[in-house]
Structure formats: structure tokens, C-alpha cells
PDB file of C-alpha atoms in Angstrom:
ATOM      1  CA  MET A 258     102.976  27.141  91.738  1.00  0.00           C
ATOM      2  CA  ASN A 259     100.697  27.165  88.743  1.00  0.00           C
ATOM      3  CA  VAL A 260     100.680  30.483  86.867  1.00  0.00           C
ATOM      4  CA  ASN A 261      98.024  31.051  84.256  1.00  0.00           C
ATOM      5  CA  ARG A 262      99.838  32.538  81.298  1.00  0.00           C
ATOM      6  CA  HIS A 263      96.666  33.250  79.390  1.00  0.00           C
ATOM      7  CA  PHE A 264      94.760  36.437  80.008  1.00  0.00           C
ATOM      8  CA  HIS A 265      91.125  36.821  79.401  1.00  0.00           C
ATOM      9  CA  PRO A 266      90.470  38.838  76.198  1.00  0.00           C
ATOM     10  CA  LEU A 267      88.706  41.571  78.172  1.00  0.00           C
ATOM     11  CA  ARG A 268      91.834  42.063  80.289  1.00  0.00           C
ATOM     12  CA  TRP A 269      93.878  42.550  77.099  1.00  0.00           C
ATOM     13  CA  LEU A 270      91.363  45.095  75.855  1.00  0.00           C
ATOM     14  CA  LEU A 271      91.529  46.959  79.165  1.00  0.00           C
ATOM     15  CA  ILE A 272      95.351  47.022  79.138  1.00  0.00           C
ATOM     16  CA  VAL A 273      95.504  48.157  75.508  1.00  0.00           C
ATOM     17  CA  THR A 274      92.895  50.860  76.149  1.00  0.00           C
ATOM     18  CA  LEU A 275      94.800  52.179  79.163  1.00  0.00           C
ATOM     19  CA  ILE A 276      98.125  52.209  77.327  1.00  0.00           C
ATOM     20  CA  CYS A 277      96.734  53.716  74.122  1.00  0.00           C
ATOM     21  CA  GLY A 278      94.600  56.218  75.990  1.00  0.00           C
ATOM     22  CA  SER A 279      97.645  57.428  77.915  1.00  0.00           C
ATOM     23  CA  THR A 280      99.663  57.635  74.707  1.00  0.00           C
ATOM     24  CA  LEU A 281      96.931  59.626  72.982  1.00  0.00           C
ATOM     25  CA  ALA A 282      96.697  62.033  75.912  1.00  0.00           C
ATOM     26  CA  LEU A 283     100.472  62.514  76.002  1.00  0.00           C
ATOM     27  CA  ALA A 284     100.575  63.122  72.264  1.00  0.00           C
ATOM     28  CA  GLY A 285      97.807  65.721  72.495  1.00  0.00           C
ATOM     29  CA  CYS A 286      95.380  63.579  70.530  1.00  0.00           C
ATOM     30  CA  GLN A 287      91.707  63.400  71.173  1.00  0.00           C
ATOM     31  CA  PRO A 288      89.630  60.217  71.060  1.00  0.00           C
ATOM     32  CA  GLY A 289      87.983  59.709  67.718  1.00  0.00           C
ATOM     33  CA  GLY A 290      91.174  60.291  65.745  1.00  0.00           C
ATOM     34  CA  SER A 291      91.144  64.111  65.736  1.00  0.00           C
ATOM     35  CA  THR A 292      94.028  66.252  66.894  1.00  0.00           C
ATOM     36  CA  PRO A 293      93.774  69.783  68.273  1.00  0.00           C
ATOM     37  CA  ALA A 294      94.591  72.642  65.937  1.00  0.00           C
ATOM     38  CA  PRO A 295      98.133  73.945  66.397  1.00  0.00           C
ATOM     39  CA  GLN A 296      98.347  77.155  68.412  1.00  0.00           C
ATOM     40  CA  PRO A 297     100.280  80.089  66.933  1.00  0.00           C
ATOM     41  CA  GLN A 298     103.626  80.644  68.618  1.00  0.00           C
ATOM     42  CA  PRO A 299     105.364  84.015  68.969  1.00  0.00           C
ATOM     43  CA  PRO A 300     108.481  84.404  66.853  1.00  0.00           C
ATOM     44  CA  SER A 301     111.714  83.586  68.599  1.00  0.00           C
ATOM     45  CA  GLY A 302     115.234  84.894  68.430  1.00  0.00           C
ATOM     46  CA  GLY A 303     115.980  87.730  66.026  1.00  0.00           C
ATOM     47  CA  ASN A 304     112.499  87.703  64.512  1.00  0.00           C
ATOM     48  CA  GLN A 305     111.008  89.849  67.292  1.00  0.00           C
ATOM     49  CA  PRO A 306     110.914  93.621  66.915  1.00  0.00           C
ATOM     50  CA  PRO A 307     113.159  95.396  69.406  1.00  0.00           C
ATOM     51  CA  ALA A 308     111.501  96.741  72.548  1.00  0.00           C
ATOM     52  CA  PRO A 309     111.304 100.538  72.702  1.00  0.00           C
ATOM     53  CA  ALA A 310     114.273 101.983  74.523  1.00  0.00           C
ATOM     54  CA  ALA A 311     113.562 103.398  77.953  1.00  0.00           C
ATOM     55  CA  GLU A 312     114.354 107.074  78.271  1.00  0.00           C
ATOM     56  CA  PRO A 313     114.854 109.391  81.218  1.00  0.00           C
ATOM     57  CA  ASP A 314     112.083 111.940  81.780  1.00  0.00           C
ATOM     58  CA  LEU A 315     113.040 114.768  84.106  1.00  0.00           C
ATOM     59  CA  THR A 316     110.193 116.840  85.484  1.00  0.00           C
ATOM     60  CA  ILE A 317     109.910 119.560  88.086  1.00  0.00           C
ATOM     61  CA  SER A 318     107.873 117.755  90.721  1.00  0.00           C
ATOM     62  CA  ALA A 319     107.457 120.617  93.200  1.00  0.00           C
ATOM     63  CA  ILE A 320     108.219 124.255  93.853  1.00  0.00           C
ATOM     64  CA  GLU A 321     107.737 125.368  97.446  1.00  0.00           C
ATOM     65  CA  VAL A 322     107.696 128.876  98.909  1.00  0.00           C
ATOM     66  CA  PHE A 323     107.732 129.257 102.733  1.00  0.00           C
ATOM     67  CA  PRO A 324     105.935 131.075 104.154  1.00  0.00           C
ATOM     68  CA  SER A 325     103.382 130.844 101.365  1.00  0.00           C
ATOM     69  CA  GLN A 326     102.774 134.629 101.542  1.00  0.00           C
ATOM     70  CA  PRO A 327     105.999 136.243 102.714  1.00  0.00           C
ATOM     71  CA  ALA A 328     106.026 139.856 103.886  1.00  0.00           C
ATOM     72  CA  ALA A 329     107.865 142.495 101.868  1.00  0.00           C
ATOM     73  CA  GLY A 330     111.469 142.760 103.105  1.00  0.00           C
ATOM     74  CA  GLN A 331     111.236 139.385 104.938  1.00  0.00           C
ATOM     75  CA  LYS A 332     113.432 136.454 103.918  1.00  0.00           C
ATOM     76  CA  PHE A 333     111.607 133.369 102.639  1.00  0.00           C
ATOM     77  CA  ALA A 334     112.519 129.860 101.509  1.00  0.00           C
ATOM     78  CA  VAL A 335     112.344 128.433  97.997  1.00  0.00           C
ATOM     79  CA  ASN A 336     112.724 124.689  97.356  1.00  0.00           C
ATOM     80  CA  VAL A 337     112.645 123.066  93.913  1.00  0.00           C
ATOM     81  CA  TYR A 338     112.393 119.284  93.443  1.00  0.00           C
ATOM     82  CA  VAL A 339     113.125 117.301  90.287  1.00  0.00           C
ATOM     83  CA  THR A 340     111.951 113.736  89.555  1.00  0.00           C
ATOM     84  CA  ASN A 341     113.077 111.285  86.911  1.00  0.00           C
ATOM     85  CA  ALA A 342     109.679 109.942  85.813  1.00  0.00           C
ATOM     86  CA  GLY A 343     111.244 107.945  82.977  1.00  0.00           C
ATOM     87  CA  GLY A 344     112.584 104.424  82.709  1.00  0.00           C
ATOM     88  CA  ALA A 345     116.325 105.117  82.379  1.00  0.00           C
ATOM     89  CA  VAL A 346     119.029 106.975  84.309  1.00  0.00           C
ATOM     90  CA  SER A 347     119.359 110.603  83.238  1.00  0.00           C
ATOM     91  CA  GLY A 348     122.555 112.458  82.574  1.00  0.00           C
ATOM     92  CA  ASP A 349     123.598 115.657  84.329  1.00  0.00           C
ATOM     93  CA  PHE A 350     121.203 118.572  83.962  1.00  0.00           C
ATOM     94  CA  ASP A 351     120.953 122.269  84.698  1.00  0.00           C
ATOM     95  CA  LEU A 352     118.127 123.890  86.655  1.00  0.00           C
ATOM     96  CA  ALA A 353     117.664 127.612  85.921  1.00  0.00           C
ATOM     97  CA  LEU A 354     115.641 129.618  88.447  1.00  0.00           C
ATOM     98  CA  SER A 355     114.255 133.117  88.457  1.00  0.00           C
ATOM     99  CA  ILE A 356     111.673 135.214  90.303  1.00  0.00           C
ATOM    100  CA  ARG A 357     109.278 137.246  88.188  1.00  0.00           C
ATOM    101  CA  ASP A 358     107.533 140.368  89.425  1.00  0.00           C
ATOM    102  CA  VAL A 359     104.238 139.937  87.579  1.00  0.00           C
ATOM    103  CA  GLY A 360     102.969 143.498  88.200  1.00  0.00           C
ATOM    104  CA  ARG A 361     106.148 145.238  87.021  1.00  0.00           C
ATOM    105  CA  GLY A 362     107.113 142.709  84.330  1.00  0.00           C
ATOM    106  CA  SER A 363     110.612 142.280  85.767  1.00  0.00           C
ATOM    107  CA  THR A 364     112.555 139.028  86.095  1.00  0.00           C
ATOM    108  CA  TYR A 365     115.271 138.492  88.702  1.00  0.00           C
ATOM    109  CA  PRO A 366     117.575 135.520  88.043  1.00  0.00           C
ATOM    110  CA  ILE A 367     118.373 133.344  91.040  1.00  0.00           C
ATOM    111  CA  GLY A 368     120.916 131.237  89.182  1.00  0.00           C
ATOM    112  CA  THR A 369     121.591 128.036  87.228  1.00  0.00           C
ATOM    113  CA  PHE A 370     122.466 124.904  89.156  1.00  0.00           C
ATOM    114  CA  ARG A 371     124.061 121.728  87.760  1.00  0.00           C
ATOM    115  CA  SER A 372     122.819 118.420  89.165  1.00  0.00           C
ATOM    116  CA  GLY A 373     124.054 114.869  88.640  1.00  0.00           C
ATOM    117  CA  PRO A 374     122.154 111.930  87.110  1.00  0.00           C
ATOM    118  CA  LEU A 375     118.856 110.727  88.564  1.00  0.00           C
ATOM    119  CA  HIS A 376     117.716 107.100  88.580  1.00  0.00           C
ATOM    120  CA  PRO A 377     114.158 106.211  87.478  1.00  0.00           C
ATOM    121  CA  GLY A 378     111.705 107.235  90.203  1.00  0.00           C
ATOM    122  CA  GLU A 379     114.278 109.304  92.092  1.00  0.00           C
ATOM    123  CA  ASN A 380     112.987 112.648  93.447  1.00  0.00           C
ATOM    124  CA  VAL A 381     115.539 115.123  94.837  1.00  0.00           C
ATOM    125  CA  PRO A 382     115.670 118.726  95.999  1.00  0.00           C
ATOM    126  CA  VAL A 383     117.877 120.414  93.397  1.00  0.00           C
ATOM    127  CA  TYR A 384     117.616 123.876  94.915  1.00  0.00           C
ATOM    128  CA  THR A 385     116.953 124.903  98.507  1.00  0.00           C
ATOM    129  CA  SER A 386     117.388 128.368  99.933  1.00  0.00           C
ATOM    130  CA  ASN A 387     116.007 130.236 102.913  1.00  0.00           C
ATOM    131  CA  ASP A 388     117.403 133.649 102.078  1.00  0.00           C
ATOM    132  CA  ARG A 389     115.267 134.873  99.155  1.00  0.00           C
ATOM    133  CA  LEU A 390     114.045 138.425  99.554  1.00  0.00           C
ATOM    134  CA  VAL A 391     111.495 140.654  97.792  1.00  0.00           C
ATOM    135  CA  ASN A 392     111.285 144.268  98.938  1.00  0.00           C
ATOM    136  CA  ASP A 393     107.911 145.262  97.487  1.00  0.00           C
ATOM    137  CA  PRO A 394     104.445 143.730  97.892  1.00  0.00           C
ATOM    138  CA  GLY A 395     102.750 142.237  94.858  1.00  0.00           C
ATOM    139  CA  SER A 396     102.285 139.120  92.723  1.00  0.00           C
ATOM    140  CA  PHE A 397     105.381 137.055  91.983  1.00  0.00           C
ATOM    141  CA  GLN A 398     106.321 133.747  90.359  1.00  0.00           C
ATOM    142  CA  VAL A 399     109.182 131.328  90.824  1.00  0.00           C
ATOM    143  CA  HIS A 400     110.078 130.044  87.352  1.00  0.00           C
ATOM    144  CA  ALA A 401     112.137 126.836  87.019  1.00  0.00           C
ATOM    145  CA  GLU A 402     113.490 125.241  83.844  1.00  0.00           C
ATOM    146  CA  ILE A 403     115.445 122.000  83.336  1.00  0.00           C
ATOM    147  CA  THR A 404     118.023 121.767  80.550  1.00  0.00           C
ATOM    148  CA  PRO A 405     119.419 118.243  79.922  1.00  0.00           C
ATOM    149  CA  PHE A 406     123.201 118.142  79.588  1.00  0.00           C
ATOM    150  CA  ASN A 407     124.372 115.679  76.895  1.00  0.00           C
ATOM    151  CA  PHE A 408     121.335 113.365  76.955  1.00  0.00           C
ATOM    152  CA  GLN A 409     117.882 113.226  75.365  1.00  0.00           C
ATOM    153  CA  ASP A 410     115.002 113.819  77.771  1.00  0.00           C
ATOM    154  CA  GLY A 411     111.953 111.653  76.978  1.00  0.00           C
ATOM    155  CA  ASN A 412     109.450 114.511  77.448  1.00  0.00           C
ATOM    156  CA  SER A 413     110.806 118.048  77.218  1.00  0.00           C
ATOM    157  CA  GLY A 414     107.255 119.387  77.591  1.00  0.00           C
ATOM    158  CA  ASN A 415     107.422 118.966  81.387  1.00  0.00           C
ATOM    159  CA  ASN A 416     110.815 120.619  81.901  1.00  0.00           C
ATOM    160  CA  THR A 417     109.437 123.994  83.007  1.00  0.00           C
ATOM    161  CA  SER A 418     107.202 124.978  85.892  1.00  0.00           C
ATOM    162  CA  THR A 419     106.001 128.161  87.557  1.00  0.00           C
ATOM    163  CA  TRP A 420     104.759 128.727  91.103  1.00  0.00           C
ATOM    164  CA  ALA A 421     102.791 131.893  91.885  1.00  0.00           C
ATOM    165  CA  PHE A 422     102.910 133.569  95.297  1.00  0.00           C
ATOM    166  CA  THR A 423     101.956 136.894  96.827  1.00  0.00           C
ATOM    167  CA  VAL A 424     104.179 139.150  98.866  1.00  0.00           C
ATOM    168  CA  LYS A 425     102.246 141.189 101.467  1.00  0.00           C
TER     169      LYS A 425
END
């Protein structure tokens, strides 16, 4: 078998071009001898500023009165829901409730209720009762206030809420 050990010069040029072209592409080089400008890289390791810490954010998500216009002397239900709208688990908290007689300027405490921690996004009924009673007709409000117990709430501005209702 006779093997020609000499390549035509154009074959050598083609082989060299293919090899060099692949090498230039792998190295990030562009034909014509120019190289792309280096891209800025974000700092790594301890050079990055710390991410802001997630905090719990308890809010009164709903106050319900059933029926919506109870009759004087008739028992009615009150439900109060609390949501953790923040990004971290809360600690225990207290929920203080009262009923205000708007016309007479009187406030009647219902009580203060301790609740356990809430996970982010969790919404729970903290108070439910079906035995509330108002003897006189008029305008009333259920007032609810959250007090964090041994933790910092991310937004204390949404820790109170009032629901108005009329007693016939």
C-alpha cells in the first residue's frame, strides 16, 4: 500500500485554520486579533453586603361580626384573624379586644389572648366567640390590637384594627 505522506499546502492551511479558529473561539478571542472587553463580576465571599434580615410582620387580617347587624339583647359572634405578612417566624403575641359604644363613649374589654408563633404567610383565627352581647341599640366598634411578646414586629403600624357595626 502506497501512502502519500505529503499533504497539499491548501490542506495544511485548512487544518491550521480549523485548529486555530477553534482555539480562538474557546479562548474568547475574535478574528482580527481583538479580544472582548472583560465583563464586571460581582464580588464574591465576604465582600458582599449582608442581605437584609427578614422580619415577622403581624397584622390583623380580618374582624368579623355575625350577624352583621345584631339585635339589641341578641348574642352575636366575633372572629378576629391574624396573619404573619412578614418573612420570618414571629414570637408569641397578645391580642387585646374590646367593644366600644361610639354613641356613649364607653369601652367594654373583651379580654387579652396570648397566641403562639406564626410562620410567614400563616393566617389564623386568634379569637372566636359566639356569645357577645350588647343590650342597647346604637353604633359600636370591635377594636383589636396586637402586642408582640419578646420579638420585634417588622411593621407595628398595622397592629391595630377596628370594625364598625350597628346594633338594631
